[in-house]
Short mmCIF file of C-alpha atoms and ligand atoms in Angstrom, two decimals:
data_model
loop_
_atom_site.label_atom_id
_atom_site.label_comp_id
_atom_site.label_asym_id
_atom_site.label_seq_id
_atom_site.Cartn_x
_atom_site.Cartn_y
_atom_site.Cartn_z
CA UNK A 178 -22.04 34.03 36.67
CA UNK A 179 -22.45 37.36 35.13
CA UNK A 180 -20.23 40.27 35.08
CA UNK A 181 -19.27 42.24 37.81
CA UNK A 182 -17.01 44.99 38.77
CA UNK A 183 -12.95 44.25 39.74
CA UNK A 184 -10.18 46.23 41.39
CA UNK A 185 -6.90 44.87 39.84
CA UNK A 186 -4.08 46.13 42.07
CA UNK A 187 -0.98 46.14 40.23
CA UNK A 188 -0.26 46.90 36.31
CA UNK A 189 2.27 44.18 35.93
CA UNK A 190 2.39 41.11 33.89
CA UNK A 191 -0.13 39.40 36.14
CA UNK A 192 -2.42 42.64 36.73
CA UNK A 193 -2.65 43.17 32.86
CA UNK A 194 -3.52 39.68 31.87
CA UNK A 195 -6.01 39.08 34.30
CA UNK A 196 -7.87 42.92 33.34
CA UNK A 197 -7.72 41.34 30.06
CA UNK A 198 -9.65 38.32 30.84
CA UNK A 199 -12.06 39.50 33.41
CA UNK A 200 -13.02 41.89 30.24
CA UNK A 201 -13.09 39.12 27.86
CA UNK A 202 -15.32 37.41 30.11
CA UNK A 203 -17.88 40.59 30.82
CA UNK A 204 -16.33 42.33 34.08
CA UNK A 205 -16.06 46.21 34.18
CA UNK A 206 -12.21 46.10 35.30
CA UNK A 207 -10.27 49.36 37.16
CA UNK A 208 -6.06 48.24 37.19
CA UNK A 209 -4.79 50.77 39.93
CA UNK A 210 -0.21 50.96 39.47
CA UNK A 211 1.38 52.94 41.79
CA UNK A 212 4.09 53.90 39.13
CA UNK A 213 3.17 56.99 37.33
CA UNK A 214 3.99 54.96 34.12
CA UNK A 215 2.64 51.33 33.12
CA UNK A 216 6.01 49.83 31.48
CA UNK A 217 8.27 46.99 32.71
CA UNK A 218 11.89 48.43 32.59
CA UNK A 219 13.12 45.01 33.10
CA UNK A 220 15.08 43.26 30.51
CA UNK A 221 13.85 40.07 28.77
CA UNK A 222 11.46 37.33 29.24
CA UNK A 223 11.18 33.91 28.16
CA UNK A 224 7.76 31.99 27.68
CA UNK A 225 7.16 28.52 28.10
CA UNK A 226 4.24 26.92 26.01
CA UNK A 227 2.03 27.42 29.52
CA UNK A 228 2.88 30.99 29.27
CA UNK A 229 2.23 31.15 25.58
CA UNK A 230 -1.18 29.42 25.62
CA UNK A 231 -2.52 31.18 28.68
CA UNK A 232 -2.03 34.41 26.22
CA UNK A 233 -4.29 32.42 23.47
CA UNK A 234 -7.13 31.81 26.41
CA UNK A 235 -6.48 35.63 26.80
CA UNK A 236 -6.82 36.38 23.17
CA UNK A 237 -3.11 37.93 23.00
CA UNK A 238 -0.88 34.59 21.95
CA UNK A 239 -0.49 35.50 18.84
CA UNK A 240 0.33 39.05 18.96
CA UNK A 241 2.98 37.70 21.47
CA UNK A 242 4.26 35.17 19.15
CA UNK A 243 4.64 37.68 16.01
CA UNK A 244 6.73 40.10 18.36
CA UNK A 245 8.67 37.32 20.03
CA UNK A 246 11.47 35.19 18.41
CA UNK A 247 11.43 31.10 19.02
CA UNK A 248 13.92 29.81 20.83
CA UNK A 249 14.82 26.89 18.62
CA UNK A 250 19.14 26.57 19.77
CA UNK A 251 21.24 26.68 23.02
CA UNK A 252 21.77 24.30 25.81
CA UNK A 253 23.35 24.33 29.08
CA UNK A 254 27.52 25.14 28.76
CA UNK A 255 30.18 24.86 31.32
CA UNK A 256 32.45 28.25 31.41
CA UNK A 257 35.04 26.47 29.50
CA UNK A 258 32.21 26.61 26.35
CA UNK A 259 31.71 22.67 26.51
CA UNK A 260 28.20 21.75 26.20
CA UNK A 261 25.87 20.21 29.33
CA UNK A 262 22.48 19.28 27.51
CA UNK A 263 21.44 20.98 24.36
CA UNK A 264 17.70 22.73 23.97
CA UNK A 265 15.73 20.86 20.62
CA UNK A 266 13.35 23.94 20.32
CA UNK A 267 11.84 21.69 17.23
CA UNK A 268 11.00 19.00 19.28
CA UNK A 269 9.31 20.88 21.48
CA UNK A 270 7.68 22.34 19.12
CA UNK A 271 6.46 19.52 17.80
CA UNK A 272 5.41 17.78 21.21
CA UNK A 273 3.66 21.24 22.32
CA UNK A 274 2.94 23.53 19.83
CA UNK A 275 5.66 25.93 20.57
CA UNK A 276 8.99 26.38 21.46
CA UNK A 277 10.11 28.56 24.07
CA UNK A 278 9.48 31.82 22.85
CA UNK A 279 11.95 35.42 24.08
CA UNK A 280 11.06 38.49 24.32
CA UNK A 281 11.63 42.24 25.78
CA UNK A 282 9.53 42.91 28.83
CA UNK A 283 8.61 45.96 27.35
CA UNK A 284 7.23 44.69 24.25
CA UNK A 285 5.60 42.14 26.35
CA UNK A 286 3.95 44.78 28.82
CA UNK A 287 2.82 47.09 25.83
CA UNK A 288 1.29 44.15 24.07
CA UNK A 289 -1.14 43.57 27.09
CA UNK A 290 -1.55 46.73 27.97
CA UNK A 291 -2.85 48.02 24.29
CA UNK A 292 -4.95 44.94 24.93
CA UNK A 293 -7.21 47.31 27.52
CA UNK A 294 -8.83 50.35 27.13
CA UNK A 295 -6.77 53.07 28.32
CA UNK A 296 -9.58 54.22 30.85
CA UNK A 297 -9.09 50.77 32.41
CA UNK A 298 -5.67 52.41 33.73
CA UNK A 299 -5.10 54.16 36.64
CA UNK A 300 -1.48 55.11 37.46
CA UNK A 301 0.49 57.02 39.69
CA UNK A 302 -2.20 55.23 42.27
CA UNK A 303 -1.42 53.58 45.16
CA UNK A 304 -4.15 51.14 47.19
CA UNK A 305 -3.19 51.50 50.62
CA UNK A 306 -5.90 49.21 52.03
CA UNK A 307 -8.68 46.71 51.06
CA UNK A 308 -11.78 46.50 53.61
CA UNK A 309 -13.21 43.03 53.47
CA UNK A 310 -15.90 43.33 56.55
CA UNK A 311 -18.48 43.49 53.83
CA UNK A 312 -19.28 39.85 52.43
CA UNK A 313 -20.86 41.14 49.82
CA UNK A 314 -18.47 44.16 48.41
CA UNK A 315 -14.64 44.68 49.11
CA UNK A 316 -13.56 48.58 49.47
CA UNK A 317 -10.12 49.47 48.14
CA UNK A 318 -8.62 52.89 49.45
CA UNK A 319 -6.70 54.03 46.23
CA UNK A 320 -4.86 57.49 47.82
CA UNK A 321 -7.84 59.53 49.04
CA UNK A 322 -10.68 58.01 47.49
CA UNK A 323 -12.52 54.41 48.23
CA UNK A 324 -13.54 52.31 45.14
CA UNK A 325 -16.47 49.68 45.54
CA UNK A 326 -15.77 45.84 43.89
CA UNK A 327 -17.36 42.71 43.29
CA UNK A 328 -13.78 41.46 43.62
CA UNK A 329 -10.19 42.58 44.12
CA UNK A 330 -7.34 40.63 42.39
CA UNK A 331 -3.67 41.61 44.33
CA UNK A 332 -1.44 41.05 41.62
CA UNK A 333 1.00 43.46 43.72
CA UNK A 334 4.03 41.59 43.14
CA UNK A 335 6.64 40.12 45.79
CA UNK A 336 6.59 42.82 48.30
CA UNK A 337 2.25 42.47 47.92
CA UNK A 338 1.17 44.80 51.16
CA UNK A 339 -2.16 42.60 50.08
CA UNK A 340 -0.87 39.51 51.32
CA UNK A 341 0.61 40.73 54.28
CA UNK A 342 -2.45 42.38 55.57
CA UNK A 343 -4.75 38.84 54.77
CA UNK A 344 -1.67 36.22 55.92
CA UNK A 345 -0.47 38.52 58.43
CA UNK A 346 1.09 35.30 60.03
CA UNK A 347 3.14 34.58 56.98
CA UNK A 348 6.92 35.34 57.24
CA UNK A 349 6.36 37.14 53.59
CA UNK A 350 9.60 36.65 51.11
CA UNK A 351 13.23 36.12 51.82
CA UNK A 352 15.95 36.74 49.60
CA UNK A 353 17.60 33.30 48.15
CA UNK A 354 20.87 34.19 48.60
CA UNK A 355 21.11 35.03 44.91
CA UNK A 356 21.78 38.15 43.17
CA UNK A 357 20.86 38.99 39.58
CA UNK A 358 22.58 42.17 36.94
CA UNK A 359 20.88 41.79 33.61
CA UNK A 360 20.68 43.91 30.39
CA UNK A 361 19.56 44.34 26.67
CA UNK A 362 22.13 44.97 24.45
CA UNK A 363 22.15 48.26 22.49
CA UNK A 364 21.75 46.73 19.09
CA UNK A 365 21.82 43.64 17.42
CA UNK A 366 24.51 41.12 18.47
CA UNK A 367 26.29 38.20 16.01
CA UNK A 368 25.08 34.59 18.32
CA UNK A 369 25.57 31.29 17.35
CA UNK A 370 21.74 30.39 19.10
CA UNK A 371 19.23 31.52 20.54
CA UNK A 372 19.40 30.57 24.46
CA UNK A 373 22.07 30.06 26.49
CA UNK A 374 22.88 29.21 30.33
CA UNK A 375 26.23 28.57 31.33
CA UNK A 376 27.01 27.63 34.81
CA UNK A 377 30.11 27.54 36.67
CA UNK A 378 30.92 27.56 40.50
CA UNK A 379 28.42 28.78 42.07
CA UNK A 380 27.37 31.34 39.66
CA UNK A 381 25.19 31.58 35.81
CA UNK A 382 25.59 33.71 33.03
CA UNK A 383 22.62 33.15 30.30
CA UNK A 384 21.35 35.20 27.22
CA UNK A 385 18.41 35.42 25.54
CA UNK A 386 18.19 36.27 21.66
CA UNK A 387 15.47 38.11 20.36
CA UNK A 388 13.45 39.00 17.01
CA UNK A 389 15.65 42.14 16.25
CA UNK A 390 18.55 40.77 17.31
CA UNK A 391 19.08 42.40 20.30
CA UNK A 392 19.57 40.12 23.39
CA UNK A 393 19.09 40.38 27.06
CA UNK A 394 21.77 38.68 29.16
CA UNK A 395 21.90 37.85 32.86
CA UNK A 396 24.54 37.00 35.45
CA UNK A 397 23.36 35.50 38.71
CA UNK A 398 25.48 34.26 41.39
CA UNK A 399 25.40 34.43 45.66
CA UNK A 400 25.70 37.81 47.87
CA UNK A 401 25.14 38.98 50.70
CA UNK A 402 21.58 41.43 50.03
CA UNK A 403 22.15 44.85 48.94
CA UNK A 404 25.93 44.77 47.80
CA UNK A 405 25.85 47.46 44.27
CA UNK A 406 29.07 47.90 42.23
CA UNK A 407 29.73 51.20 41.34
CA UNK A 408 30.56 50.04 37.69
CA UNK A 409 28.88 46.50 37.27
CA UNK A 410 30.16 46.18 33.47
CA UNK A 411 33.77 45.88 35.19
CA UNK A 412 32.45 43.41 38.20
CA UNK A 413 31.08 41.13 35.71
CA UNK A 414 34.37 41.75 32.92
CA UNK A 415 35.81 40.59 35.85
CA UNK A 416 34.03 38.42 37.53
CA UNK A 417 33.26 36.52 33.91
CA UNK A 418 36.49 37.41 32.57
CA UNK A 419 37.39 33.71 31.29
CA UNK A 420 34.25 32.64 30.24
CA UNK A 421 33.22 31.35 26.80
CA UNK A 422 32.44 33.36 24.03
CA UNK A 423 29.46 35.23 23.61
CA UNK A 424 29.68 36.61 26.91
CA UNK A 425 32.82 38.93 26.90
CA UNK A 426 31.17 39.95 23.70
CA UNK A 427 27.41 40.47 25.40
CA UNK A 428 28.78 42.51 28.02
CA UNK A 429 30.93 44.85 25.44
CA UNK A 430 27.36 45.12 23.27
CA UNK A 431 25.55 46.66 26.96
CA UNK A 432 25.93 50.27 27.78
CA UNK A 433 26.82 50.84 30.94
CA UNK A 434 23.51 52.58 32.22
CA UNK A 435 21.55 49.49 30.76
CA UNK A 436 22.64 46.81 33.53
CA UNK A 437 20.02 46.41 36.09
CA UNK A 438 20.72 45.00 39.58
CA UNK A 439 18.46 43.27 41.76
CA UNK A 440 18.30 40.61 44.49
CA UNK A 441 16.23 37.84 43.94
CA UNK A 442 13.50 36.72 46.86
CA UNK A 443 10.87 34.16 46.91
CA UNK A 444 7.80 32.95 49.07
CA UNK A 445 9.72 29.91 50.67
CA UNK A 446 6.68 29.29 52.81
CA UNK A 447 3.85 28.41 51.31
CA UNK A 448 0.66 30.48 51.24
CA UNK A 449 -2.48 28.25 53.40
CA UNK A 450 -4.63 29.96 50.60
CA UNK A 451 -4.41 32.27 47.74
CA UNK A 452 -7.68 33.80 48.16
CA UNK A 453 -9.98 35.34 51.45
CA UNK A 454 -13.23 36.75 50.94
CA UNK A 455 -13.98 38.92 47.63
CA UNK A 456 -10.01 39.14 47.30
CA UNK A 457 -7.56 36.61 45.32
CA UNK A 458 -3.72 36.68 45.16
CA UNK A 459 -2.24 36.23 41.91
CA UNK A 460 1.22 36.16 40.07
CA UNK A 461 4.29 37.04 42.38
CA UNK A 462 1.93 38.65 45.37
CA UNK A 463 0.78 34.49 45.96
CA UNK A 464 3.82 32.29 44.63
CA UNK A 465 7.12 34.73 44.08
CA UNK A 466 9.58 32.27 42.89
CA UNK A 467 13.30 32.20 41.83
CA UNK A 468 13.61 32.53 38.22
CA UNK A 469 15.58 29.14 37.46
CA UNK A 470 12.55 27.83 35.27
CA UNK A 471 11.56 30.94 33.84
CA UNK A 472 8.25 30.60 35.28
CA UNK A 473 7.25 32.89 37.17
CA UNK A 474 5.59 34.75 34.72
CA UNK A 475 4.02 31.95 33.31
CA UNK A 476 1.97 30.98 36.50
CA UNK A 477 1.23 34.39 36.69
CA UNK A 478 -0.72 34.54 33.07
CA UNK A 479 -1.90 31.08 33.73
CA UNK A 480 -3.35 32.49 37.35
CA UNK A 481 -5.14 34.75 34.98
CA UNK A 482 -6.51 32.73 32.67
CA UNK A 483 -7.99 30.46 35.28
CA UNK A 484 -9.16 33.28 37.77
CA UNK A 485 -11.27 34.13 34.64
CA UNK A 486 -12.56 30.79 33.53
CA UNK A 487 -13.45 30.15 36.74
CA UNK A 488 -15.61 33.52 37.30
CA UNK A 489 -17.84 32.28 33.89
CA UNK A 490 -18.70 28.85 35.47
CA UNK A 491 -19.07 29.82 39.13
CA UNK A 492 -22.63 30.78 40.33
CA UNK A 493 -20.93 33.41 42.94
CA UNK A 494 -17.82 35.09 43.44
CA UNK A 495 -17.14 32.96 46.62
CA UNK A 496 -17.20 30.07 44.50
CA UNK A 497 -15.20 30.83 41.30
CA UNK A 498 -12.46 31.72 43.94
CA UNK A 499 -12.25 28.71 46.00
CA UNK A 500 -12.08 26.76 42.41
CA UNK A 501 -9.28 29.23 41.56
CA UNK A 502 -7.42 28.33 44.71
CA UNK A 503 -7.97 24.61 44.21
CA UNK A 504 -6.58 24.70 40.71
CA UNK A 505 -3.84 27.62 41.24
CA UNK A 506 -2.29 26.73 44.59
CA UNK A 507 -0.81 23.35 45.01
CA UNK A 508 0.56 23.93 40.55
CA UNK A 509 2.04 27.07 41.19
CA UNK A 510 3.64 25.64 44.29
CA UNK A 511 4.84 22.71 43.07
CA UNK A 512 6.76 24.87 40.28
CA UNK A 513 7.99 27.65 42.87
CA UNK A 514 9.10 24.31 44.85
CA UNK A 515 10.83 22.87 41.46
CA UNK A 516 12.31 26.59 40.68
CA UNK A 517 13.86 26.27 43.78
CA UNK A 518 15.68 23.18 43.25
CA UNK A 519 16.66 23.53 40.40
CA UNK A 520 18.70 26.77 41.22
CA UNK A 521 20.31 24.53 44.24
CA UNK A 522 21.48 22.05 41.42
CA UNK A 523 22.36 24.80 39.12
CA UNK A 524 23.53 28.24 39.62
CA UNK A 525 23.83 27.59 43.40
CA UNK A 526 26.19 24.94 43.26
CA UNK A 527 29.45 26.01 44.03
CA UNK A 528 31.62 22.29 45.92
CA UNK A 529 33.57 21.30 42.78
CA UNK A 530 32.94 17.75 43.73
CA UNK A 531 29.19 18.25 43.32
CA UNK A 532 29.77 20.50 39.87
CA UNK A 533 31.57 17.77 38.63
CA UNK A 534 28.71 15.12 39.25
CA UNK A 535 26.40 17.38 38.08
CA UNK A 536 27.80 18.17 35.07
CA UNK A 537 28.49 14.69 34.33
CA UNK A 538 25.08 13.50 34.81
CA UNK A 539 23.52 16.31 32.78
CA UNK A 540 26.44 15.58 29.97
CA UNK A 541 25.01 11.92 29.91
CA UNK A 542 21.67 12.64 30.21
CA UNK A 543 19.46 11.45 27.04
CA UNK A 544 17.90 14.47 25.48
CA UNK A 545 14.10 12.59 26.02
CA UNK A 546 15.05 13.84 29.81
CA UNK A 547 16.12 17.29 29.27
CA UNK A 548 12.63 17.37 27.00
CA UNK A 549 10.72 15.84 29.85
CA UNK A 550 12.08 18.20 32.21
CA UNK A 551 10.70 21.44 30.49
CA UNK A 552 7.45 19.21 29.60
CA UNK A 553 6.69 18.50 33.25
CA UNK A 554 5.89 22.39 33.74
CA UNK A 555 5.08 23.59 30.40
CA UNK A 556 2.45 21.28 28.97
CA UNK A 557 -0.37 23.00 30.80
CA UNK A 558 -3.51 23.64 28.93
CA UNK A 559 -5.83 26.63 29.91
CA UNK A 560 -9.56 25.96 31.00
CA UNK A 561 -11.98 28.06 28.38
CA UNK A 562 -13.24 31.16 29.10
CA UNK A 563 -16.17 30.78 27.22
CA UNK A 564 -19.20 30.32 29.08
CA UNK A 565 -20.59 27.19 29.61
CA UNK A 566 -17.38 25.51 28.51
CA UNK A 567 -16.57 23.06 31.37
P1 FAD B 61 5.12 42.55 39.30
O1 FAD B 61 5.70 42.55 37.93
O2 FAD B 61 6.03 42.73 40.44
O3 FAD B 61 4.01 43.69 39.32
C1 FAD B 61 3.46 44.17 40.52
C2 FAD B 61 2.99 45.59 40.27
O4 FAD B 61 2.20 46.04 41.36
C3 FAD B 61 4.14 46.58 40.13
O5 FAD B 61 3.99 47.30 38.93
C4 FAD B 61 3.99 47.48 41.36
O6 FAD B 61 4.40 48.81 41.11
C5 FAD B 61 2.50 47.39 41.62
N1 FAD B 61 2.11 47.64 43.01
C6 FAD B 61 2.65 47.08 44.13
N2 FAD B 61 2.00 47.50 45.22
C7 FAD B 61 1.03 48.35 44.79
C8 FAD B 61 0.02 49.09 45.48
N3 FAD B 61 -0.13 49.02 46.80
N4 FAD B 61 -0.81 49.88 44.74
C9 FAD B 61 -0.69 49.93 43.37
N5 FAD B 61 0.25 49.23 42.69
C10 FAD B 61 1.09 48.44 43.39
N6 FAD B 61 9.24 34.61 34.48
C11 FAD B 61 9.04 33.93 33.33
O7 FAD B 61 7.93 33.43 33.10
N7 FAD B 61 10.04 33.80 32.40
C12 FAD B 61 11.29 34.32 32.60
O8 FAD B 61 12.17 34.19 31.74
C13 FAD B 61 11.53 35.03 33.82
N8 FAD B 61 12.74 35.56 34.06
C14 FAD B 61 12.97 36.22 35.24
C15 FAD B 61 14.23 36.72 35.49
C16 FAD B 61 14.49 37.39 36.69
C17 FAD B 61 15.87 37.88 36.97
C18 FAD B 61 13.44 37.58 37.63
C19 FAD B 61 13.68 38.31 38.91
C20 FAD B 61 12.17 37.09 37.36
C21 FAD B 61 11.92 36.39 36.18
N9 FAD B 61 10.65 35.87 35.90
C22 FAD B 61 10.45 35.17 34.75
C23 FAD B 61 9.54 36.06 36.85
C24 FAD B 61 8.64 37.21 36.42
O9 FAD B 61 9.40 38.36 36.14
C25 FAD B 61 7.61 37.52 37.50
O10 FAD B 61 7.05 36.34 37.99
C26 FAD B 61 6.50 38.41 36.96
O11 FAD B 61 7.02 39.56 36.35
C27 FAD B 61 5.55 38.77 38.09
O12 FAD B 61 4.56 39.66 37.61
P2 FAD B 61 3.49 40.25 38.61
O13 FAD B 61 2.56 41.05 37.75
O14 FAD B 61 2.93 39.21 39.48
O15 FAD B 61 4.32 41.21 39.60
#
């Protein structure tokens, strides 16, 4: 179909990519962010190849790829510093392309956002409600004004007031139990590789390296909702305190202002659809998941590139949606599904029986599985967005 006019609600990592490919594909595009600033304050990211080649549908892999650094080293550890399963960043790239790839959010967000014309950009905006008695417009209330669209693409993250008002059934997201402090380093940091997850009872401490030698690190492990340390640095000195080097050394690299804190909820139940009328969910607002694949990003940019592909071919709106639903929903379920479980096998696991079988079936593991295991959600290839493709 030809181009139309969209309402992106949200200037996030989802919200930006998809701007960027319902311009690439013709649409006039408005991204309404209720923050007065577009910038994601959080700390790292890592990409999968899905992730990756969703940005070269997009037109922004490489730009990503010369800013990011390729996670070629690291494995699983046990506290002690003993290795689980080690990460063959070669073979992966040789089986997809790429390896996993890490990055700050920041330089992630600015990267998509230069990709848009700043008058695309509305912030310090908030849509308080989308009117979808029309069939044949939607009408977003932005603050005190009403903007007409073809379409409307909630990419409002976890908390999406979007998806509440279309599912209002749905019991919207519920903390897993999990809590999550995380931070850059100040400057660049001495480590052996590149990515690292370590896992003890019941509770994870990872890092990510990247290009300038910085790294972000995260510790995760189970709360009760809301619990803040009035100096996390010590908690997690503490709470890490015998754990294998880098970490001591990660957490003496972060300044104390730096540590971000933040529980960690996910759509258990399933959305019935991730689209109704002119209006489609995408990224966290339709499949918020926990972040023990490092995917939820990367459904979120390959929501985009889909949502966009599927505009070109459709004849209508109405169309290109439901095919965007049909491809979207049951993948990005099946990995919020997979996310899940894997965090109840990892990070989650705190019977020292069950650690013990764990680890022991991870240390014998052949590394074809531990490839297979990242394959299964990361060798996704993007539909084209040029017309006529499919
Ligand atoms: P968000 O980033 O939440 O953006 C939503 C935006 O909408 C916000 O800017 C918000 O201000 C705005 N907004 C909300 N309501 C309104 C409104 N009414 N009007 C206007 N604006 C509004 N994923 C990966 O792929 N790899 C990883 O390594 C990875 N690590 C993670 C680590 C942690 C600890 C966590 C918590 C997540 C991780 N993820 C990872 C997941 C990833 O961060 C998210 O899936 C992704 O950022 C979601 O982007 P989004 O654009 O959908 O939502």
């Amino acid at each position: 179909m030809g181009g139309g006019n969209a309402v992106v609600v949200g200037g996030g990592i989802g919200g930006l990519a998809v701007a960027i490919g319902l311009r690439r594909i013709g649409w006039e595009v408005t991204v309404v962010e209720r923050a007065p600033a577009l910038d994601d304050a959080g700390a790292g990211i890592s990409l999968h190849a899905n992730g990756i080649r969703a940005l070269d549908a997009l037109g922004v892999g490489d730009a990503v790829r010369e800013a990011a650094r390729p996670q070629y080293t690291g494995g699983t550890r046990v506290p002690g510093g003993g290795w689980l399963s080690r990460m063959d960043g070669a073979a992966l790239e040789r089986t997809l392309g790429t390896p996993i790839v890490g990055i700050p959010r920041s330089v992630l967000h600015r990267l998509l956002r230069v990709a848009l014309p700043s008058e695309c950009l509305v912030t310090g905006a908030e849509v308080t409600a989308v009117d979808r008695t029309d069939p044949h417009r939607v009408r977003v209330a932005v603050g005190d004004t009403v903007r007409d669209a073809d379409l409307v693409v909630a990419a409002d993250g976890v908390r999406s007031m979007i998806r509440a008002r279309m599912f209002p059934g749905h019991p919207g997201p519920a903390y897993s139990g999990s809590t999550v402090l995380r931070a850059i380093t100040d400057g660049p940091v001495g480590l052996a590789t590149d990515f690292e997850l370590t896992w003890g009872q019941g509770a994870e401490f990872g890092h990510i390296a990247f290009a300038d030698g910085r790294a972000e690190w995260h510790a995760v492990f189970g709360s009760p909702s809301g619990v803040r340390y009035p100096d996390p640095l010590a908690t997690l000195r503490d709470r890490f305190a015998d754990w294998h080097d880098p970490i001591p050394a990660l957490l003496d690299a972060t300044r104390p202002g730096a540590v971000l804190h933040h529980d960690i909820h996910e759509l258990v139940a399933p959305l019935p659809s991730f689209v109704a009328g002119r209006v489609a969910l995408l990224g966290d607002a339709a499949h918020a998941m926990t972040p023990n694949l490092g995917q939820g990003a990367c459904q979120a940019l390959e929501d985009a590139a889909t949502l966009a592909a599927s505009l070109v071919t459709a004849p209508d709106v109405g169309t290109a949606l439901a095919a965007y639903d049909a491809e979207r929903r049951p993948r990005s379920q099946a990995v919020a599904r997979a996310a899940r479980q894997a965090g109840r096998m990892g990070q989650q696991l705190t019977h020292p029986l069950a650690v013990s079988v764990r680890n022991t079936v991870l240390r014998l593991a052949p590394s074809r599985v531990t490839l297979g295991a990242i394959l299964r959600h990361a060798d996704w290839t993007p539909p084209s967005l040029a017309p006529n493709a499919r």
